[in-house]
Amino acid sequence: METFTDVLLVTANVGSLFDNVGEIQTEWLQQLYKTIHIYKPQFIALHFQEVGGKDYMLNMGHAEDFFWTLESSEEMKDFDRSCIYVDNQFQVEDSFTALGSMYFIHKTLKNIHQYDFNVKDFKAVLGQNKYMGSLDRVTTVEKEKFPKNFWPDFKWSRKGFMRTRWIIHNQGLDLVNIHLFHDASNLIACNSSPSIYSANRNNALRYVINRISDNQHMVLPFFLFGDFNFRLDTLSLVQYLSTATDVQTVKKDSSNEVEKIICEEKDNDRQVLLQIEEKLFAYLHQAVFREDNGRALLKYDKEVAAFHDVIREEDIMFPPSYPYSEEYTKPTQYMNTRCPAWCDRILMSHTAQDLILRSDDSENSVVYNTVGPNVCMGDHKPVFLSFPLKTNDH
């Protein structure tokens, strides 16, 4: 008989929780607990990026409080086993990723094993297992920061991936936490289609997929979830948004370098419809990013399409997950620093998608959505996937 295990995967770029310490954490956690309460998973995987925030040297101390608050909360008490991995060792610059992964196993779920990369074998998961540090001696996790030569032209930062492997009943899975590079300048992002940043993310993602599919360890179905920093194809989008406008390019006095792009309506008192600078993307009709979950813009979301040979994703029915206002009175408002985009994603191998049990009777069996859509969650809304995983007991 086919059995299944209810699984909840969540990815969250938590930089804002540390940059504005204490302001949004309580409500943020409430929204997470609410999601757990609604979907009642037996296995939870939480993948965090930017632990410690931008000022990680100053704020990393709060990371321990955050993880402790979550794991010891009343809401999590029925999860009797956990494995927690937090790379908070910012002193080790060449390996620091600021990634954190938390896995919780419900007391009703028996028979969970985790892979030990050293002995190349699975072992039963018992009790609470918590590792904070550089993680380089922890044998149940594999962590890698992208090598410097990956983007010679860009500032090297805390980007990388972290993998754990599981057997739930008899079903093996790779769970990979990932953080890819962002668009440093909105102006450079407009230069070509695909942008130079998009090409970089593409290389890094290929690298990760090749790494987890190499033959060092048995190849397993995988879920790859994190902050991919995927952006809309900015050049095509700007051409579309500025169709009936006059476009001016303002250059810096001394050089030929573009400083801003201004699109004004031809009539209507020449109202500025769109203005773009290195860190400004101000579009007059912001509602287009929210209405109908931004569906009109999905055709500009092209970065996953390059991986159709190896990657699948459930249909996106939620608005772009970034960059939301960090003011708690404006939970659905976007900041005008970047063009809104679906940065936070849950991707999977074809073999992993085949393990999702789809039932005709309940449409709610597979849900791909944001956590806290109407609450301030920081600049990234966490994204979750709830589904029944096909598992066999024999």
Short mmCIF file of C-alpha atoms in Angstrom, two decimals, residues 26-367:
data_model
loop_
_atom_site.label_atom_id
_atom_site.label_comp_id
_atom_site.label_asym_id
_atom_site.label_seq_id
_atom_site.Cartn_x
_atom_site.Cartn_y
_atom_site.Cartn_z
CA THR A 26 7.71 37.82 17.22
CA GLU A 27 5.13 38.37 14.49
CA TRP A 28 7.36 36.61 11.96
CA LEU A 29 7.52 33.49 14.14
CA GLN A 30 3.75 33.63 14.75
CA GLN A 31 3.18 33.49 10.99
CA LEU A 32 5.51 30.52 10.68
CA TYR A 33 3.74 28.68 13.54
CA LYS A 34 0.39 29.48 11.94
CA THR A 35 1.53 27.86 8.69
CA ILE A 36 2.72 24.80 10.61
CA HIS A 37 -0.61 24.63 12.45
CA ILE A 38 -2.64 24.82 9.22
CA TYR A 39 -0.73 22.15 7.30
CA LYS A 40 0.21 19.88 10.22
CA PRO A 41 3.41 18.48 8.71
CA GLN A 42 5.27 15.50 10.16
CA PHE A 43 8.58 16.62 8.67
CA ILE A 44 9.63 20.29 8.47
CA ALA A 45 12.67 21.71 6.69
CA LEU A 46 13.47 25.40 7.22
CA HIS A 47 16.18 26.90 5.06
CA PHE A 48 17.43 30.33 6.11
CA GLN A 49 19.78 32.69 4.29
CA GLU A 50 21.56 35.83 5.55
CA VAL A 51 21.59 34.70 9.16
CA GLY A 52 22.98 37.66 11.13
CA GLY A 53 21.89 40.18 8.50
CA LYS A 54 24.08 42.73 6.73
CA ASP A 55 25.84 43.71 9.96
CA TYR A 56 26.58 40.13 10.89
CA MET A 57 29.63 40.98 12.98
CA LEU A 58 27.40 43.09 15.19
CA ASN A 59 24.20 41.03 15.12
CA MET A 60 25.27 37.39 14.86
CA GLY A 61 24.80 37.03 18.62
CA HIS A 62 21.06 37.39 18.05
CA ALA A 63 21.11 34.33 15.81
CA GLU A 64 21.46 32.02 18.79
CA ASP A 65 18.45 33.66 20.44
CA PHE A 66 16.41 33.36 17.24
CA PHE A 67 17.14 29.67 16.74
CA TRP A 68 16.66 28.93 20.43
CA THR A 69 13.31 30.77 20.52
CA LEU A 70 12.09 28.77 17.54
CA GLU A 71 13.26 25.33 18.62
CA SER A 72 12.11 25.66 22.24
CA SER A 73 8.72 27.21 21.49
CA GLU A 74 5.48 25.66 22.72
CA GLU A 75 4.35 25.34 19.08
CA MET A 76 7.20 22.95 18.25
CA LYS A 77 6.92 20.70 21.30
CA ASP A 78 5.42 17.74 19.39
CA PHE A 79 8.50 17.57 17.20
CA ASP A 80 10.71 15.31 19.31
CA ARG A 81 13.75 15.20 17.03
CA SER A 82 15.57 18.03 15.35
CA CYS A 83 18.75 18.71 13.41
CA ILE A 84 19.95 22.30 13.28
CA TYR A 85 22.93 23.62 11.31
CA VAL A 86 23.93 27.28 11.47
CA ASP A 87 26.99 28.66 9.72
CA ASN A 88 27.64 31.71 11.92
CA GLN A 89 31.44 31.63 11.75
CA PHE A 90 31.97 34.97 9.97
CA GLN A 91 35.60 35.09 11.10
CA VAL A 92 36.41 32.38 8.54
CA GLU A 93 35.90 34.55 5.49
CA ASP A 94 36.67 31.97 2.85
CA SER A 95 33.97 29.60 4.06
CA PHE A 96 31.29 31.78 5.69
CA THR A 97 27.87 31.44 4.01
CA ALA A 98 25.41 32.73 6.69
CA LEU A 99 23.16 29.76 5.88
CA GLY A 100 21.06 28.05 8.53
CA SER A 101 19.00 24.87 8.12
CA MET A 102 16.57 23.47 10.69
CA TYR A 103 14.83 20.11 10.41
CA PHE A 104 12.03 18.99 12.73
CA ILE A 105 10.55 15.52 12.99
CA HIS A 106 7.12 14.95 14.53
CA LYS A 107 6.70 12.33 17.22
CA THR A 108 4.25 10.40 14.99
CA LEU A 109 6.94 9.92 12.37
CA LYS A 110 9.08 6.87 12.94
CA ASN A 111 11.97 5.61 10.91
CA ILE A 112 13.92 8.71 9.90
CA HIS A 113 17.54 8.38 8.87
CA GLN A 114 20.16 10.93 7.98
CA TYR A 115 23.24 10.52 5.83
CA ASP A 116 26.74 10.70 7.23
CA PHE A 117 28.98 12.00 4.42
CA ASN A 118 32.08 10.54 6.08
CA VAL A 119 31.03 6.92 6.43
CA LYS A 120 28.72 7.18 3.39
CA ASP A 121 25.84 5.58 5.20
CA PHE A 122 22.52 6.53 6.81
CA LYS A 123 21.97 6.59 10.58
CA ALA A 124 18.79 6.91 12.61
CA VAL A 125 18.00 10.45 13.80
CA LEU A 126 17.70 10.64 17.59
CA GLY A 127 16.95 13.57 19.90
CA GLN A 128 18.10 17.16 19.40
CA ASN A 129 21.18 17.81 17.28
CA LYS A 130 22.41 21.37 17.03
CA TYR A 131 25.56 22.60 15.34
CA MET A 132 26.62 26.25 15.23
CA GLY A 133 29.96 27.30 13.83
CA SER A 134 31.78 26.77 10.57
CA LEU A 135 30.31 23.20 10.39
CA ASP A 136 33.44 21.86 8.71
CA ARG A 137 33.72 18.93 11.14
CA VAL A 138 30.01 18.07 11.12
CA THR A 139 29.66 14.87 9.10
CA THR A 140 25.89 15.02 8.45
CA VAL A 141 26.05 18.23 6.44
CA GLU A 142 27.98 19.31 3.37
CA LYS A 143 28.60 23.04 2.97
CA GLU A 144 30.35 24.97 0.28
CA LYS A 145 30.89 28.63 -0.41
CA PHE A 146 31.13 29.47 -4.09
CA PRO A 147 34.77 29.84 -5.11
CA LYS A 148 36.01 33.41 -5.69
CA ASN A 149 36.72 32.89 -9.38
CA PHE A 150 33.01 32.40 -10.00
CA TRP A 151 32.37 36.10 -10.43
CA PRO A 152 35.66 37.84 -10.69
CA ASP A 153 33.94 41.17 -11.43
CA PHE A 154 31.76 41.16 -8.33
CA LYS A 155 32.20 41.63 -4.64
CA TRP A 156 32.69 38.19 -3.11
CA SER A 157 30.04 37.64 -0.48
CA ARG A 158 28.30 35.06 1.69
CA LYS A 159 26.88 32.95 -1.11
CA GLY A 160 26.92 29.17 -1.22
CA PHE A 161 24.93 26.04 -0.50
CA MET A 162 24.46 23.47 2.25
CA ARG A 163 23.12 19.95 1.79
CA THR A 164 21.70 17.27 4.05
CA ARG A 165 20.34 13.85 2.97
CA TRP A 166 17.46 11.96 4.48
CA ILE A 167 15.53 8.73 4.33
CA ILE A 168 11.90 9.22 5.32
CA HIS A 169 10.49 5.70 5.69
CA ASN A 170 12.09 4.19 2.61
CA GLN A 171 12.37 7.31 0.51
CA GLY A 172 15.77 9.01 0.13
CA LEU A 173 15.96 12.79 -0.45
CA ASP A 174 18.59 15.49 -0.79
CA LEU A 175 17.60 18.83 0.78
CA VAL A 176 19.77 21.72 -0.36
CA ASN A 177 19.81 25.24 1.09
CA ILE A 178 21.12 27.77 -1.44
CA HIS A 179 21.89 31.48 -1.76
CA LEU A 180 22.88 32.91 -5.15
CA PHE A 181 24.15 36.42 -6.12
CA HIS A 182 21.95 39.43 -6.34
CA ASP A 183 21.77 42.20 -8.93
CA ALA A 184 24.24 44.79 -7.68
CA SER A 185 23.08 47.60 -10.00
CA ASN A 186 19.65 48.06 -11.59
CA LEU A 187 21.33 49.97 -14.42
CA ILE A 188 23.76 47.17 -15.29
CA ALA A 189 20.84 44.71 -15.07
CA CYS A 190 19.17 46.70 -17.90
CA ASN A 191 22.17 46.42 -20.21
CA SER A 192 21.51 43.03 -21.74
CA SER A 193 19.02 40.22 -21.80
CA PRO A 194 19.81 38.00 -19.97
CA SER A 195 21.74 40.28 -17.65
CA ILE A 196 25.31 39.61 -16.59
CA TYR A 197 23.96 38.85 -13.09
CA SER A 198 21.50 36.33 -14.46
CA ALA A 199 24.32 34.59 -16.37
CA ASN A 200 26.28 34.38 -13.11
CA ARG A 201 23.39 32.81 -11.22
CA ASN A 202 22.94 30.36 -14.06
CA ASN A 203 26.59 29.24 -13.76
CA ALA A 204 26.38 28.92 -10.00
CA LEU A 205 23.15 26.92 -10.11
CA ARG A 206 24.57 24.55 -12.74
CA TYR A 207 27.57 24.09 -10.47
CA VAL A 208 25.36 23.15 -7.50
CA ILE A 209 23.22 20.76 -9.52
CA ASN A 210 26.33 19.07 -10.88
CA ARG A 211 27.81 18.83 -7.40
CA ILE A 212 24.75 17.15 -5.90
CA SER A 213 24.41 14.85 -8.91
CA ASP A 214 28.01 13.67 -9.05
CA ASN A 215 28.80 10.09 -8.19
CA GLN A 216 30.62 10.70 -4.92
CA HIS A 217 27.41 9.73 -3.15
CA MET A 218 24.38 7.84 -4.39
CA VAL A 219 22.26 10.20 -6.50
CA LEU A 220 18.90 10.96 -4.87
CA PRO A 221 15.82 13.02 -5.74
CA PHE A 222 16.46 16.57 -4.51
CA PHE A 223 14.64 19.65 -3.32
CA LEU A 224 16.68 22.81 -3.78
CA PHE A 225 15.23 25.76 -1.89
CA GLY A 226 16.61 29.10 -0.90
CA ASP A 227 17.14 32.64 -2.12
CA PHE A 228 18.10 32.17 -5.76
CA ASN A 229 17.92 35.94 -6.29
CA PHE A 230 16.24 35.25 -9.63
CA ARG A 231 15.14 38.58 -11.14
CA LEU A 232 12.77 39.48 -13.92
CA ASP A 233 14.44 39.97 -17.27
CA THR A 234 14.96 43.67 -16.59
CA LEU A 235 15.69 44.85 -20.13
CA SER A 236 12.55 43.25 -21.63
CA LEU A 237 10.43 44.37 -18.68
CA VAL A 238 11.61 47.98 -18.90
CA GLN A 239 10.90 47.98 -22.63
CA TYR A 240 7.38 46.75 -21.85
CA LEU A 241 6.72 49.21 -18.99
CA SER A 242 8.03 52.18 -20.97
CA THR A 243 6.27 51.44 -24.27
CA ALA A 244 4.38 54.73 -24.60
CA THR A 245 6.91 56.95 -22.86
CA ASP A 246 9.80 59.21 -23.70
CA VAL A 247 12.96 57.64 -22.35
CA GLN A 248 15.86 59.84 -21.27
CA THR A 249 19.23 58.57 -20.22
CA VAL A 250 21.13 60.81 -17.82
CA LYS A 251 24.90 60.36 -17.80
CA LYS A 252 27.42 61.35 -15.15
CA ASP A 253 29.15 64.60 -16.10
CA SER A 254 32.68 63.33 -16.26
CA SER A 255 32.26 59.89 -17.77
CA ASN A 256 30.00 58.23 -20.26
CA GLU A 257 28.48 56.18 -17.48
CA VAL A 258 24.68 56.11 -17.18
CA GLU A 259 23.47 57.54 -13.88
CA LYS A 260 19.71 57.26 -14.34
CA ILE A 261 17.03 56.28 -16.81
CA ILE A 262 13.82 58.32 -16.72
CA CYS A 263 10.64 57.35 -18.57
CA GLU A 264 8.08 60.16 -18.82
CA GLU A 265 4.54 59.92 -20.13
CA LYS A 266 4.17 61.72 -23.46
CA ASP A 267 1.13 63.65 -22.22
CA ASN A 268 -0.36 63.77 -18.73
CA ASP A 269 1.95 66.66 -17.75
CA ARG A 270 4.92 64.43 -18.58
CA GLN A 271 4.54 62.49 -15.38
CA VAL A 272 7.52 60.25 -14.57
CA LEU A 273 6.30 56.68 -15.01
CA LEU A 274 9.55 54.87 -14.28
CA GLN A 275 12.89 55.98 -12.89
CA ILE A 276 15.88 53.67 -12.59
CA GLU A 277 19.17 54.26 -10.81
CA GLU A 278 21.78 51.88 -9.43
CA LYS A 279 19.66 51.19 -6.35
CA LEU A 280 16.33 52.72 -7.39
CA PHE A 281 13.51 51.15 -9.38
CA ALA A 282 10.53 53.46 -8.98
CA TYR A 283 7.48 52.52 -11.06
CA LEU A 284 4.37 54.67 -10.71
CA HIS A 285 1.80 51.85 -10.88
CA GLN A 286 3.19 49.47 -8.30
CA ALA A 287 -0.10 47.56 -8.19
CA VAL A 288 0.89 45.72 -11.38
CA PHE A 289 3.31 43.67 -9.25
CA ARG A 290 0.53 42.64 -6.87
CA GLU A 291 -2.67 42.32 -8.82
CA ASP A 292 -3.53 38.78 -9.86
CA ASN A 293 -0.32 37.79 -8.00
CA GLY A 294 1.81 39.62 -10.55
CA ARG A 295 0.76 37.12 -13.21
CA ALA A 296 1.32 39.61 -16.06
CA LEU A 297 5.02 39.64 -15.12
CA LEU A 298 5.60 35.89 -14.89
CA LYS A 299 6.61 35.82 -18.55
CA TYR A 300 9.67 37.93 -17.61
CA ASP A 301 10.65 35.36 -14.97
CA LYS A 302 13.00 33.38 -17.19
CA GLU A 303 15.88 32.15 -15.06
CA VAL A 304 14.43 28.76 -14.08
CA ALA A 305 13.45 27.98 -17.67
CA ALA A 306 17.11 27.41 -18.58
CA PHE A 307 17.06 24.38 -16.23
CA HIS A 308 13.96 22.58 -17.48
CA ASP A 309 16.11 19.58 -18.31
CA VAL A 310 16.82 18.96 -14.61
CA ILE A 311 14.53 21.19 -12.52
CA ARG A 312 10.80 21.45 -11.92
CA GLU A 313 8.71 23.84 -9.87
CA GLU A 314 5.07 23.99 -8.83
CA ASP A 315 3.04 26.80 -10.43
CA ILE A 316 3.64 30.20 -8.87
CA MET A 317 0.39 31.75 -7.63
CA PHE A 318 1.81 34.34 -5.26
CA PRO A 319 3.17 37.85 -5.86
CA PRO A 320 6.94 38.50 -6.10
CA SER A 321 8.59 37.62 -2.77
CA TYR A 322 11.01 40.61 -2.72
CA PRO A 323 11.65 43.54 -1.92
CA TYR A 324 8.89 44.25 0.58
CA SER A 325 8.85 47.33 2.77
CA GLU A 326 10.41 46.78 6.19
CA GLU A 327 7.89 49.16 7.79
CA TYR A 328 5.43 47.00 9.64
CA THR A 329 2.50 49.24 8.67
CA LYS A 330 3.10 48.49 4.96
CA PRO A 331 3.17 44.68 4.76
CA THR A 332 2.13 44.39 1.08
CA GLN A 333 4.04 47.42 -0.21
CA TYR A 334 7.24 46.95 -2.23
CA MET A 335 10.31 49.11 -1.65
CA ASN A 336 11.40 51.03 -4.73
CA THR A 337 15.01 49.89 -4.48
CA ARG A 338 14.68 46.94 -6.88
CA CYS A 339 12.22 45.65 -9.39
CA PRO A 340 10.01 43.14 -7.52
CA ALA A 341 10.91 39.54 -8.33
CA TRP A 342 10.39 35.93 -7.30
CA CYS A 343 13.76 35.50 -5.58
CA ASP A 344 12.74 32.86 -3.04
CA ARG A 345 11.85 29.52 -4.60
CA ILE A 346 11.42 25.83 -4.00
CA LEU A 347 12.79 23.87 -6.93
CA MET A 348 13.08 20.12 -7.32
CA SER A 349 14.47 17.39 -9.53
CA HIS A 350 12.05 15.61 -11.87
CA THR A 351 12.38 12.55 -9.65
CA ALA A 352 11.44 14.61 -6.58
CA GLN A 353 8.34 16.03 -8.25
CA ASP A 354 7.23 12.48 -9.00
CA LEU A 355 7.21 11.83 -5.24
CA ILE A 356 4.50 14.43 -4.59
CA LEU A 357 1.19 12.66 -4.00
CA ARG A 358 -1.57 14.47 -5.85
CA SER A 359 -5.12 13.60 -4.90
CA ASP A 360 -8.07 14.60 -7.03
CA ASP A 361 -10.46 15.01 -4.13
CA SER A 362 -8.59 17.67 -2.17
CA GLU A 363 -7.10 20.53 -4.12
CA ASN A 364 -5.34 21.62 -0.95
CA SER A 365 -2.96 18.70 -0.93
CA VAL A 366 -0.12 20.63 -2.63
CA VAL A 367 0.31 24.29 -1.67
#
